[in-house]
Coordinates of N, CA and C in Angstrom, one line a residue:
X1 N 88.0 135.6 94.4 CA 89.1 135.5 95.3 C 88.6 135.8 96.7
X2 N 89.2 135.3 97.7 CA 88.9 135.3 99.5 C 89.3 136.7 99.7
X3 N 88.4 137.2 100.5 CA 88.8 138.5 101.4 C 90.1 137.7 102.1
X4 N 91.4 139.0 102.0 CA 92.2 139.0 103.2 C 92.7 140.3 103.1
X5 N 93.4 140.4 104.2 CA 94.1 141.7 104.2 C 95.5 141.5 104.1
X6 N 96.2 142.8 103.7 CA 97.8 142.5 102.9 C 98.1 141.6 103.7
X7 N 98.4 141.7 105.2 CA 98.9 140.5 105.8 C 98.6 139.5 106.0
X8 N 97.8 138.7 105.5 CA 97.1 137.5 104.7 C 96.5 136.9 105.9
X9 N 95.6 137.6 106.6 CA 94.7 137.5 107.7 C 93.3 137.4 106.7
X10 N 92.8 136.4 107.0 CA 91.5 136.1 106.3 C 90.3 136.3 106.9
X11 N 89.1 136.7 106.5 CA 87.8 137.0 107.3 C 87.5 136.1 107.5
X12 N 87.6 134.5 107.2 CA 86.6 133.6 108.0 C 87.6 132.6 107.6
X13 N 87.7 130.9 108.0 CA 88.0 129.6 107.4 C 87.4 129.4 106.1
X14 N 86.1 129.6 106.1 CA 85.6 129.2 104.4 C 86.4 130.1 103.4
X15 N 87.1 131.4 103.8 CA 87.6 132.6 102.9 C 88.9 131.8 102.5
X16 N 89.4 131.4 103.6 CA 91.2 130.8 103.8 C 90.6 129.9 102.6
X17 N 89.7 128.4 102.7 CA 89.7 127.2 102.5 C 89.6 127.7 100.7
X18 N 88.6 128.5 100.6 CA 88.3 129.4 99.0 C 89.5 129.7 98.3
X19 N 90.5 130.4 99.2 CA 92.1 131.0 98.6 C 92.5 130.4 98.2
X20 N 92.9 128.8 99.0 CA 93.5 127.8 98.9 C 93.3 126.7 97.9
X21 N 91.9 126.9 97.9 CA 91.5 125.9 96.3 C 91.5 127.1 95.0
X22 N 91.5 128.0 95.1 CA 92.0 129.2 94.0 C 93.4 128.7 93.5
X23 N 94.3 129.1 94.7 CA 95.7 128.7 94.7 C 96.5 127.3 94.5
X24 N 95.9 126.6 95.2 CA 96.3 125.2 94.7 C 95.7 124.0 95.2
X25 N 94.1 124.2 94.1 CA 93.2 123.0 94.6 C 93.8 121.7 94.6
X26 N 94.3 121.0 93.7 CA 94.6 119.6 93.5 C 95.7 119.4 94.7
X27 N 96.1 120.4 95.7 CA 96.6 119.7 96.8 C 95.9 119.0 97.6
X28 N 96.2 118.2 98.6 CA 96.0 117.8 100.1 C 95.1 118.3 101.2
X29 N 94.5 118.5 101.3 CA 93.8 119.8 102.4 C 93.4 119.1 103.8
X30 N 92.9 118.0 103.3 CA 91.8 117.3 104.8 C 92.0 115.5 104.9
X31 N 92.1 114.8 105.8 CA 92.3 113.8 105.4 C 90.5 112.9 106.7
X32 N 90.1 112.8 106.2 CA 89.1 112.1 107.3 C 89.4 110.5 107.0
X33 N 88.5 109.9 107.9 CA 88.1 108.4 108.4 C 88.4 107.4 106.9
X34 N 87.2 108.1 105.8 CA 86.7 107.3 104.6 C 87.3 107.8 103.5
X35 N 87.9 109.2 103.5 CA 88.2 110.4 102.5 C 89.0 111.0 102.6
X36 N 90.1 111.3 101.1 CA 90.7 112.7 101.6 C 89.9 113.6 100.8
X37 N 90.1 115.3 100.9 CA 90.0 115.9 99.9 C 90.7 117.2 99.7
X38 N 90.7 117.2 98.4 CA 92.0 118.5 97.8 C 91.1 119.7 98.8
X39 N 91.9 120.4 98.0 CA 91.3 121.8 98.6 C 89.8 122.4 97.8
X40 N 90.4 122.4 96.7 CA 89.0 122.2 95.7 C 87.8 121.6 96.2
X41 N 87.7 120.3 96.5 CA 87.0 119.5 96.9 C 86.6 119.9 98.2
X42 N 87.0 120.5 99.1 CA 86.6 120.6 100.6 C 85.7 122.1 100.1
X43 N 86.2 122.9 99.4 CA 85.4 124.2 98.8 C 84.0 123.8 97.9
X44 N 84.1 122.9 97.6 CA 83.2 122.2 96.8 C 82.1 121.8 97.3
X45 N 82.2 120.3 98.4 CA 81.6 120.1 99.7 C 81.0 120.8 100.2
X46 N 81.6 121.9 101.0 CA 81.1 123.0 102.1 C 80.3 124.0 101.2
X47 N 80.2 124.5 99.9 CA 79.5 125.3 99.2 C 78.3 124.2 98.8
X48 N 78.3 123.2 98.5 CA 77.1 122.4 98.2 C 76.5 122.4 99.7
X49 N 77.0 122.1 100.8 CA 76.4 122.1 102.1 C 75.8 123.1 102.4
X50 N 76.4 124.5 101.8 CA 76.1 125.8 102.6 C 74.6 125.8 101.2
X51 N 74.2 125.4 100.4 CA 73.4 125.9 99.6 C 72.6 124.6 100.3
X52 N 72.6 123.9 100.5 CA 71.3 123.1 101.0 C 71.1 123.2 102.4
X53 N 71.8 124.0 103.1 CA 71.4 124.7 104.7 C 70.6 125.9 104.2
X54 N 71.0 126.7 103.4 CA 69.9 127.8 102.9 C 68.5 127.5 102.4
X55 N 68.3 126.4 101.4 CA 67.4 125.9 101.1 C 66.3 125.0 102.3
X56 N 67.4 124.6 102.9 CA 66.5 124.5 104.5 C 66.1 125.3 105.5
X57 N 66.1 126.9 105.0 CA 66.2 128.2 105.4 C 66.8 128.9 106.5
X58 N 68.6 128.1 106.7 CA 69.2 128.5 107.5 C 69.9 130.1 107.0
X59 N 70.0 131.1 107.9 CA 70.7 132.5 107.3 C 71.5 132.9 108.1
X60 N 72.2 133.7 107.8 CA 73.8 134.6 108.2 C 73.0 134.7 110.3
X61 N 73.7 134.6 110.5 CA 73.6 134.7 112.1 C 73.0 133.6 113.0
X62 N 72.3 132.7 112.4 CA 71.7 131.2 112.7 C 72.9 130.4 113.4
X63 N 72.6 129.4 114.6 CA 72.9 128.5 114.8 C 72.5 127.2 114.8
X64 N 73.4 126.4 114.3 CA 72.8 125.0 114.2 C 74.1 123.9 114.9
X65 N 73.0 123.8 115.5 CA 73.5 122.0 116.6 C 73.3 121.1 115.5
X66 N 74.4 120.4 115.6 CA 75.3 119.2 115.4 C 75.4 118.2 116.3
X67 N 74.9 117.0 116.1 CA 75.1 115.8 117.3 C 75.8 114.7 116.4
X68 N 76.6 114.7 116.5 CA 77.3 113.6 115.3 C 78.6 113.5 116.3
X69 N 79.4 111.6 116.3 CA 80.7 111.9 116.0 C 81.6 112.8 115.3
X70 N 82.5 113.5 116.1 CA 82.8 114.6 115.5 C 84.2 114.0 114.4
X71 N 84.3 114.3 113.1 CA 85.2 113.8 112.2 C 84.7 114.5 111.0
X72 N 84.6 114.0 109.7 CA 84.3 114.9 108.5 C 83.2 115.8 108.5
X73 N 82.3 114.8 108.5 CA 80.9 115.2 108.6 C 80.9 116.8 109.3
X74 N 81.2 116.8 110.6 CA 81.6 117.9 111.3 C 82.3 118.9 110.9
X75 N 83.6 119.0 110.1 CA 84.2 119.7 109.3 C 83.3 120.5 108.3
X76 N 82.8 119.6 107.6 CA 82.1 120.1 106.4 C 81.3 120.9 106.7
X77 N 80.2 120.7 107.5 CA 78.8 121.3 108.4 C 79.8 122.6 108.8
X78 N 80.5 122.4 109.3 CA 81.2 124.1 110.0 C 81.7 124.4 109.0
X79 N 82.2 124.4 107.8 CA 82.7 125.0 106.6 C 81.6 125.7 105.9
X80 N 80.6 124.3 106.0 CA 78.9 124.7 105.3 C 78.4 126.2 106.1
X81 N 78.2 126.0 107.1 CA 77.8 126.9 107.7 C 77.8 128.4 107.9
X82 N 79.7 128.2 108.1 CA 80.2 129.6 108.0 C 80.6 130.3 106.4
X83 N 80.3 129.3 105.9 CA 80.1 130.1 104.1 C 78.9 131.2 104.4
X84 N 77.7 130.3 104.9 CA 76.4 131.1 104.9 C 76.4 132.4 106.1
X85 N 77.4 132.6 107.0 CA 77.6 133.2 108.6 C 76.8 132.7 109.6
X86 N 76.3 131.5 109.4 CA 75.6 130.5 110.8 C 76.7 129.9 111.2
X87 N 76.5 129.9 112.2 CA 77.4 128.8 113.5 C 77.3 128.2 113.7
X88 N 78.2 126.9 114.1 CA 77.7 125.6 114.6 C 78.0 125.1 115.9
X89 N 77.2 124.6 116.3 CA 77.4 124.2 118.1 C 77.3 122.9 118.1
X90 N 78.7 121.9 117.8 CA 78.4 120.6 117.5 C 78.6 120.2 119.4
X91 N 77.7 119.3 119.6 CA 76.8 118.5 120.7 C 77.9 117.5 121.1
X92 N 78.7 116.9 122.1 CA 79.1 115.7 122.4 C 77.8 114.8 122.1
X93 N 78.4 114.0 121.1 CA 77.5 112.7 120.7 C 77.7 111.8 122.1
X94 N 77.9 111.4 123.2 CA 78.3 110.7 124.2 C 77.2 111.0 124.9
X95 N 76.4 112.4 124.7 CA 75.2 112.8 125.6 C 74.0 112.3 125.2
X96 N 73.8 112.3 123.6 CA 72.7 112.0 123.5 C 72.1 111.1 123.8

């Protein structure tokens, strides 16, 4: 179950996004470009993300830049991320 406190303040988004697919994955959660996905599914995503950012030996206090159109892709990566406690500093793609 997600860390919150009685007043249902949660430690992070990945904590909320966790509760939420606990509580009622087969809903609605995110709608992108190509995809929707339940809540389940966005908890799902962003925990496969956050285990192959580890594996690429990202750890709790890291930042990682992001240069992408920002839209799913973006979501996920910052879900991914703050599972693990790295941050993400997504880039206007317009610069690169």
């Amino acid at each position: 179950m997600a860390a919150a406190d009685p007043g249902g303040v949660f430690a992070s988004l990945p904590a909320l996004v966790q509760h939420r697919a606990d509580e009622r994955g087969d809903r609605l959660a995110f709608v992108g470009a190509q995809r929707r996905w339940t809540y389940r599914e966005l908890d799902e995503d962003a925990s496969r993300i956050a285990r192959g950012l580890a594996a690429a030996g990202v750890v709790a206090g890291d930042t990682i830049a992001c240069l992408t159109k920002h839209g799913a892709e973006c979501v996920l990566l910052l879900l991914g991320a703050n599972k693990l406690g790295a941050a993400l500093a997504p880039l206007n793609w317009r610069l690169g």
